[in-house]
Short mmCIF file of C-alpha atoms in Angstrom, two decimals:
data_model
loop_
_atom_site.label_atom_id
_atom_site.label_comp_id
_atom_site.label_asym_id
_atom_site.label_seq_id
_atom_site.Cartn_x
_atom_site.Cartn_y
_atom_site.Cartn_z
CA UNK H 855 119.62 97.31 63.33
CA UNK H 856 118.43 100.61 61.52
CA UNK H 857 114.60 100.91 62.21
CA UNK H 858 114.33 102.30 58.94
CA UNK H 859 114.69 99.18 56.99
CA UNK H 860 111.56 96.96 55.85
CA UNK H 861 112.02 93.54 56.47
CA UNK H 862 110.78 91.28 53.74
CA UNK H 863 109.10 87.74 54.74
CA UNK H 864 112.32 85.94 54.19
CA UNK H 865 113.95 88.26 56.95
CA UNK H 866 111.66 87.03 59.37
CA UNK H 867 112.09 83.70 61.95
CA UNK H 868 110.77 80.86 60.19
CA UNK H 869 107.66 80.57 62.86
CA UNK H 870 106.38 83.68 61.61
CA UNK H 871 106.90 83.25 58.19
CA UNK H 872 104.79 80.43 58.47
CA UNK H 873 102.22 81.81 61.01
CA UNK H 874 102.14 84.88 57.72
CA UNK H 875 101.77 82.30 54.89
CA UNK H 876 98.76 80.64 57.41
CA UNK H 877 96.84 83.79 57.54
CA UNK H 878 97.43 84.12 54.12
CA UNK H 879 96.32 80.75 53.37
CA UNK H 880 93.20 81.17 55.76
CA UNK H 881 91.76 84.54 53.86
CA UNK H 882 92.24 82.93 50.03
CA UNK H 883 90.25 79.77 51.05
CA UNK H 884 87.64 82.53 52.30
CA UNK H 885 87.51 84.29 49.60
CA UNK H 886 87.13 80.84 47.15
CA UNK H 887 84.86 79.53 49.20
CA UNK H 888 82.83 82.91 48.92
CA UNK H 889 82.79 83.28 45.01
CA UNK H 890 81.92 79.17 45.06
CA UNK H 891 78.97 80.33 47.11
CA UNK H 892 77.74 83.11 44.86
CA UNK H 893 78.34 80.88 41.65
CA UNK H 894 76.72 78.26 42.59
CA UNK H 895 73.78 80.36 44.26
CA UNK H 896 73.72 82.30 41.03
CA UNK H 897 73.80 79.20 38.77
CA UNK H 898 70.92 77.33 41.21
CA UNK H 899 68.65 80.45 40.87
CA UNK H 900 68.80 80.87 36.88
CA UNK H 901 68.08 76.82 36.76
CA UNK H 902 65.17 77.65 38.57
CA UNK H 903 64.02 80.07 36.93
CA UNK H 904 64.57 78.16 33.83
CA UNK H 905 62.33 75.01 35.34
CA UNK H 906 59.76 77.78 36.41
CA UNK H 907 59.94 79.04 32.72
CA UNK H 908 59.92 75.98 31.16
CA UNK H 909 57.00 74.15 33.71
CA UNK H 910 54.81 77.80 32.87
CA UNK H 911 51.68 76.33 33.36
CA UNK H 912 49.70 76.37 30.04
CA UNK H 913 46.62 78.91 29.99
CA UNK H 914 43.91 77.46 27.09
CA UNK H 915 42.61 80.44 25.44
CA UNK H 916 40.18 81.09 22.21
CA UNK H 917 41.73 84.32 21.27
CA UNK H 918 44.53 86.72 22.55
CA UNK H 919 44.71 90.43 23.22
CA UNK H 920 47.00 92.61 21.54
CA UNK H 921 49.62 91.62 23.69
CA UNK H 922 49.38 88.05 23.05
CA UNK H 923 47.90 87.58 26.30
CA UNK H 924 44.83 85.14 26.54
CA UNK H 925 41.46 87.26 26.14
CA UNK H 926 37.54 87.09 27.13
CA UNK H 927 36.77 89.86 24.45
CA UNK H 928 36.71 87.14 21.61
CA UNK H 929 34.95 87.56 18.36
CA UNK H 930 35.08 85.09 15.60
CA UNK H 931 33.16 82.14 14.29
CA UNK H 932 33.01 78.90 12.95
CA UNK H 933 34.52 79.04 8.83
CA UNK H 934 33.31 76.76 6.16
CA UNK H 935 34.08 76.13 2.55
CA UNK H 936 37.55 77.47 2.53
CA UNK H 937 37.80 75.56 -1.08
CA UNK H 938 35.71 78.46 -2.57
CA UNK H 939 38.35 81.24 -2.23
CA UNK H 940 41.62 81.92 -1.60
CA UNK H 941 43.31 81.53 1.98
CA UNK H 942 44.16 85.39 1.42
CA UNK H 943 40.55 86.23 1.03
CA UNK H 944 39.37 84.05 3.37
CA UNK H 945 41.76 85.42 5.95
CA UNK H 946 40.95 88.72 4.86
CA UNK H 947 37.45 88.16 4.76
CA UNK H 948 37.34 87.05 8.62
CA UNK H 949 39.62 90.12 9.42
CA UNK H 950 37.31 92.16 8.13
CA UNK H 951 34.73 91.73 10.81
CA UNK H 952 36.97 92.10 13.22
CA UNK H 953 37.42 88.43 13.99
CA UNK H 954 40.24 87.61 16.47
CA UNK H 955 39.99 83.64 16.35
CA UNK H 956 38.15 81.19 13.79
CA UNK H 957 36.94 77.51 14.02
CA UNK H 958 38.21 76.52 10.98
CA UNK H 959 36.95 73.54 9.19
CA UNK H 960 39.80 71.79 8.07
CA UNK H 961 41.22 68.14 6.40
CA UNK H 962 43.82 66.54 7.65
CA UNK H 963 47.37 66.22 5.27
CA UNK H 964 45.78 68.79 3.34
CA UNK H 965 47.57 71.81 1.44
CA UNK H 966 44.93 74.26 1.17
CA UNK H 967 43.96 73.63 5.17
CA UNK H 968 48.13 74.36 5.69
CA UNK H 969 48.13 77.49 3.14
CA UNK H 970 44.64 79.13 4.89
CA UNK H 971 46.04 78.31 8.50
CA UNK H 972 49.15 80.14 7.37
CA UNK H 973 47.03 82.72 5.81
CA UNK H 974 44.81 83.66 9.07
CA UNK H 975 48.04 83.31 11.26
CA UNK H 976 49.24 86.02 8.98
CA UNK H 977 46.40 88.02 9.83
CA UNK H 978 46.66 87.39 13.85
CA UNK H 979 43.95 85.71 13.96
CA UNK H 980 43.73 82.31 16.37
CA UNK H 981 42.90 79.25 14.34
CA UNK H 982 41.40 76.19 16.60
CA UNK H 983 41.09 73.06 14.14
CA UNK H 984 37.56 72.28 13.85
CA UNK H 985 36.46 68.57 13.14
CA UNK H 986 34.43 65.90 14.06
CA UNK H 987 31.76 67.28 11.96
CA UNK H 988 29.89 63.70 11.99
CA UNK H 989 27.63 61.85 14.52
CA UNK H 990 29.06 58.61 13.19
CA UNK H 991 31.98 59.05 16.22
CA UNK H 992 29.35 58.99 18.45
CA UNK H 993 28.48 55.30 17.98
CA UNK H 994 31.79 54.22 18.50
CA UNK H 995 33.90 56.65 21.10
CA UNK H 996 37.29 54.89 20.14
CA UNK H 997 37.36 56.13 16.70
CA UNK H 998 37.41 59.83 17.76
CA UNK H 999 40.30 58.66 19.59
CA UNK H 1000 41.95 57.21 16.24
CA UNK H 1001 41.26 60.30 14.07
CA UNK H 1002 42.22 62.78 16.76
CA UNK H 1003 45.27 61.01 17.09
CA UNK H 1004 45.88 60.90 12.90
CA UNK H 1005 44.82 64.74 13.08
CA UNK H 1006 47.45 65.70 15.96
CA UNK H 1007 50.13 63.59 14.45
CA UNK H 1008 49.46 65.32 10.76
CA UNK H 1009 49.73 69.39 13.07
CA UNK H 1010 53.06 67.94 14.67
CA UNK H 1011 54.95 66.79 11.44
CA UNK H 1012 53.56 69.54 9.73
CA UNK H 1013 54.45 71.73 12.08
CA UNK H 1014 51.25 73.82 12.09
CA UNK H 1015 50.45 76.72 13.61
CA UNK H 1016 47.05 76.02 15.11
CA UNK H 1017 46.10 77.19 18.77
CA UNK H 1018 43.17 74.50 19.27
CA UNK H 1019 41.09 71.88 18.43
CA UNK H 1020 37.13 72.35 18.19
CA UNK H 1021 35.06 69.36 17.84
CA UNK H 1022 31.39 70.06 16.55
CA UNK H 1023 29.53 66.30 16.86
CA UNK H 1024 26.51 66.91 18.04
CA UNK H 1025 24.46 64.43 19.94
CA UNK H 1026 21.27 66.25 19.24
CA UNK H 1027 21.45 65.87 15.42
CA UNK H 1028 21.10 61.78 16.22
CA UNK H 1029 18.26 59.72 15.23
CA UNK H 1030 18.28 58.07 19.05
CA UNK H 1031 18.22 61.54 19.82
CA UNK H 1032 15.42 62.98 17.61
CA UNK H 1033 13.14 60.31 19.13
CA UNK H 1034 12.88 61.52 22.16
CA UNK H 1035 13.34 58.17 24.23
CA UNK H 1036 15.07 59.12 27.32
CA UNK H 1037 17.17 56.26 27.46
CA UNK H 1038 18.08 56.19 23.80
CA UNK H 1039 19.25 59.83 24.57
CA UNK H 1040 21.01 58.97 28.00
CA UNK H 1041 23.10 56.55 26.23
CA UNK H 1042 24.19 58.69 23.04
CA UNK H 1043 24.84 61.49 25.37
CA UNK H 1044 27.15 58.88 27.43
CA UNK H 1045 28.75 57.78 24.18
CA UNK H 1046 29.22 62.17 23.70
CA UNK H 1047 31.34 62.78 27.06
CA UNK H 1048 33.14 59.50 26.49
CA UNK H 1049 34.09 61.54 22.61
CA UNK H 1050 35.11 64.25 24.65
CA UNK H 1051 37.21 62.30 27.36
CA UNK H 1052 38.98 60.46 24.26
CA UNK H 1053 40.03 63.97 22.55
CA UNK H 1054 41.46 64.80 25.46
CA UNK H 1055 43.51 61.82 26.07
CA UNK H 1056 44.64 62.51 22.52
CA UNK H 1057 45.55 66.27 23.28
CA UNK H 1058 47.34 65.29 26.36
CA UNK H 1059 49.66 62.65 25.02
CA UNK H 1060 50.60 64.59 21.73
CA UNK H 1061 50.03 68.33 21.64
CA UNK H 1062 49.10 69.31 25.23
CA UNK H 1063 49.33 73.18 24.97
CA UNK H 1064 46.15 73.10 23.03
CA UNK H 1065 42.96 74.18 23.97
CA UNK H 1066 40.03 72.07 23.35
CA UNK H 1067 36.48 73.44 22.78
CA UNK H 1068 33.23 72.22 21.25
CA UNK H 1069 29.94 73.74 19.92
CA UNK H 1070 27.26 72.34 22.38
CA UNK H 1071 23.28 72.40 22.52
CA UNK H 1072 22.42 75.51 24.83
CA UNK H 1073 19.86 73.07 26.43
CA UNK H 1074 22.46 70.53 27.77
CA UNK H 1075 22.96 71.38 30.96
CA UNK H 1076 18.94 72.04 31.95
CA UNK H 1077 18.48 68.60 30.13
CA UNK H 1078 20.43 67.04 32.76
CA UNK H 1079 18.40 69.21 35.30
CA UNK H 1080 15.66 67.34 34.49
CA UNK H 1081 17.30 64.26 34.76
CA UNK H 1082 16.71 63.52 30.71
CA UNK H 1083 20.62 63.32 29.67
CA UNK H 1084 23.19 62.75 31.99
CA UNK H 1085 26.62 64.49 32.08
CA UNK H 1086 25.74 67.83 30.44
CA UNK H 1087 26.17 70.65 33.28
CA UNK H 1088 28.46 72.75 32.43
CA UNK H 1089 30.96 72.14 34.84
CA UNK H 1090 30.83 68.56 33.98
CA UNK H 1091 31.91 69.37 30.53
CA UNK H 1092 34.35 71.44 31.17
CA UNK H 1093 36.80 70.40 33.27
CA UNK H 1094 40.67 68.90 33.03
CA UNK H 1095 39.38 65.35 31.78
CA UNK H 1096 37.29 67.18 28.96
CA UNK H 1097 36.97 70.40 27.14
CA UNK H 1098 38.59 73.70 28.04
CA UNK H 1099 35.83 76.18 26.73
CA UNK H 1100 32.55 75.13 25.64
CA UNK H 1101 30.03 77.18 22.92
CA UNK H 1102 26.73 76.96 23.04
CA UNK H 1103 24.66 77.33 19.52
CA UNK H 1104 21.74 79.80 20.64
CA UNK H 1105 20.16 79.98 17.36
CA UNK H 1106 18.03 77.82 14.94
CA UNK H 1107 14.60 80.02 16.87
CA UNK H 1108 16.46 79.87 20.41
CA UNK H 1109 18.22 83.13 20.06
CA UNK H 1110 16.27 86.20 17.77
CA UNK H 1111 16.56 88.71 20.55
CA UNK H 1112 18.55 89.87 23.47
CA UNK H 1113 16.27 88.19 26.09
CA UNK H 1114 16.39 84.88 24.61
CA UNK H 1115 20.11 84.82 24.08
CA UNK H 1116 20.47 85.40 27.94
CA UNK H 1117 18.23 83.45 28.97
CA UNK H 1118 19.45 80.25 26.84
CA UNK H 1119 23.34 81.07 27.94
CA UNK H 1120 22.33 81.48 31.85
CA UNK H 1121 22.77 77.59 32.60
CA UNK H 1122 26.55 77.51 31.44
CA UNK H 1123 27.32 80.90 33.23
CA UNK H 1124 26.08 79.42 36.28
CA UNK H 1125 27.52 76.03 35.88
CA UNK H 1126 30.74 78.05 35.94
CA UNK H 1127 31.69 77.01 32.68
CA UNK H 1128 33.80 78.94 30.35
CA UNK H 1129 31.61 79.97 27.95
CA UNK H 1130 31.89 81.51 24.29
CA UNK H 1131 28.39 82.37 23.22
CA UNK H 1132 27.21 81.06 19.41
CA UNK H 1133 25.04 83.21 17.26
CA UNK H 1134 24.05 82.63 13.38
CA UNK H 1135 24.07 85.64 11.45
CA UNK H 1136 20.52 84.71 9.40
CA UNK H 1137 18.86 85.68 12.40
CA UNK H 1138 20.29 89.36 13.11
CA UNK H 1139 21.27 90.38 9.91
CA UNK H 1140 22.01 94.00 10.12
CA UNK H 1141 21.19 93.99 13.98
CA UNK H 1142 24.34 91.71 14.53
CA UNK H 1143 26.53 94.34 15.93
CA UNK H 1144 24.17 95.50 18.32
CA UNK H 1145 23.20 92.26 18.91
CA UNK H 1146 26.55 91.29 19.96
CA UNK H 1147 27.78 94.39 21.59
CA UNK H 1148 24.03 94.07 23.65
CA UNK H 1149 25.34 90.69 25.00
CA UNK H 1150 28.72 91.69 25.78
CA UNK H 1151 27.50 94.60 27.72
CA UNK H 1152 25.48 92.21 29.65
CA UNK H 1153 28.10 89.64 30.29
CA UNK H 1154 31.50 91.85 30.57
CA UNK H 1155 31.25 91.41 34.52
CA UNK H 1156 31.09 87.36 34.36
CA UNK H 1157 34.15 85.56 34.62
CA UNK H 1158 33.08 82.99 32.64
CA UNK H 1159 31.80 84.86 29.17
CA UNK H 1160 34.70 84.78 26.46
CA UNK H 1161 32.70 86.22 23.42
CA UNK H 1162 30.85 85.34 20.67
CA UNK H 1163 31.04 83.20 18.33
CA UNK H 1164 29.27 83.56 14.58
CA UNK H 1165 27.61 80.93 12.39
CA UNK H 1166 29.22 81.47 10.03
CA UNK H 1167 31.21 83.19 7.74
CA UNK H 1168 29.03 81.81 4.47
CA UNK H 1169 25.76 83.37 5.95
CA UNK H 1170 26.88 86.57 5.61
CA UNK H 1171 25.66 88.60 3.03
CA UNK H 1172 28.82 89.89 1.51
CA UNK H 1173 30.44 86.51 1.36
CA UNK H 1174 32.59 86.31 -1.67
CA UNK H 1175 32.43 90.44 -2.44
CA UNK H 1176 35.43 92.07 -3.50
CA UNK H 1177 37.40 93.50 -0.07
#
């Protein structure tokens, strides 16, 4: 036999030709076994990252940062009478005091509230769907359910670009209230939270990446202090059963200067509430700015202050001048 000459497999006794095609076998079942393992590894960790993705937990917010990230330097305000202008000018109007969010007082299955949501959306600006603008929910809790429900249904068909709800009943504005029986206030402060609970039940089952906030007495929570209301610290209004940011109104004589403001917004702060602090514009005038840059130099360090918020856009003096 020349030693020269390269035997193929066929050359070979059958029991090695076999013991060849085993090995053979042996390292191709490796290798498919292998790429099995990194396709299905691969596969398992984008599913999971899609889950992780998709389960994101949702982070309420009043207004974002430039980079669409959820802020505590909000400015806006609550905006009436939308009816009087255009959305343009409205949205325009709110942009140009540097408003990054709006409680917008809307209608439901309305056109002009769709064409001025789409009009302040245009300008960046976070629009949270104010209503409830009527103690007569208070006497009956269920029917906040009802219109909250209409109201979420109307956003979802429509297909509206709002980024929460605001709800601005007021308890204090009551009769019951205004008498200053302590019972009569107990129970239309009961019949308030259960309003609250309700909206959120709403929220939950139909749009739950929405943040829900409400304007609030600043003298809720030290109310309850006193043992005259029950239900009004701040932590136990803002929780997961009820609203997501709460703002309390420090005006109407409660707020004309720096020291009042604080001392009227310290009860929420502590309560560990999150906290966007109201102001009405009659009472600064041209002192707002340093008004409001005052209390968010005071603030900044809390991590419960998210801004201010301004009552309202119809108070100021150069509502309805040309921009």
């Amino acid at each position: 036999m020349d030693p020269f000459v390269i035997k193929t497999i066929d050359d070979q006794p059958i029991y090695k030709r076999k013991l060849v095609w085993l090995i053979v076998s042996f390292f191709l079942i490796i290798i498919l076994i292998v790429i099995i393992v990194v396709t299905t590894s691969s596969s398992g960790n984008s599913k999971n990252n899609n889950q992780e993705t998709s389960n994101k937990e949702f982070i309420p917010y009043i207004c974002l940062d430039e980079k669409n990230n959820p802020s505590n330097n909000c400015l806006g305000g609550w905006f009436y009478k939308i009816r009087y202008y255009n959305p343009e000018y409205n949205a325009k109007f709110a942009k140009s005091k540097n408003w990054n969010y709006v409680f917008l007082s809307l209608s439901i299955d309305s056109k002009t509230s769709r064409e001025n949501i789409k009009a302040f959306r245009a300008q960046n600006i976070s629009v949270h769907f104010m209503t409830l603008e009527d103690t007569v929910y208070l006497y009956d809790p269920q029917t906040a359910y009802d219109h909250m429900e209409k109201l979420l249904l109307d956003v979802n068909n429509n297909s509206l670009d709002i980024q929460g709800i605001h709800i601005d009943v007021e308890p204090h504005a009551t009769d019951e209230w205004k008498s200053g029986d302590s019972n009569l206030r107990k129970e239309i402060f009961k019949n308030y939270t259960k309003v609250i609970e309700n909206c959120r039940k709403a929220i939950n089952k139909y749009r739950p990446n929405t943040t829900l906030s409400a304007a609030v007495g600043w003298f809720y929570s030290s109310r309850t202090k006193k043992n005259e209301i029950e239900g009004g610290r701040g932590y136990e209004l803002v929780n997961k059963d009820k609203l997501d940011f709460l703002v309390p109104m420090i005006y109407d004589g409660a707020g004309n200067n720096l020291d009042d403001i604080i001392k009227h917004s310290e009860d929420y702060i502590n309560d560990k509430a999150n906290s966007v602090i109201g102001l009405d514009v009659r009472y600064h005038g041209d002192n707002l700015e340093n008004i409001i840059n005052q209390v968010v130099e005071y603030r900044k360090n809390s991590s419960y202050f998210y801004g201010i918020s301004i009552f309202s856009n119809h108070h100021y003096s150069d509502w309805g001048s040309e921009l």
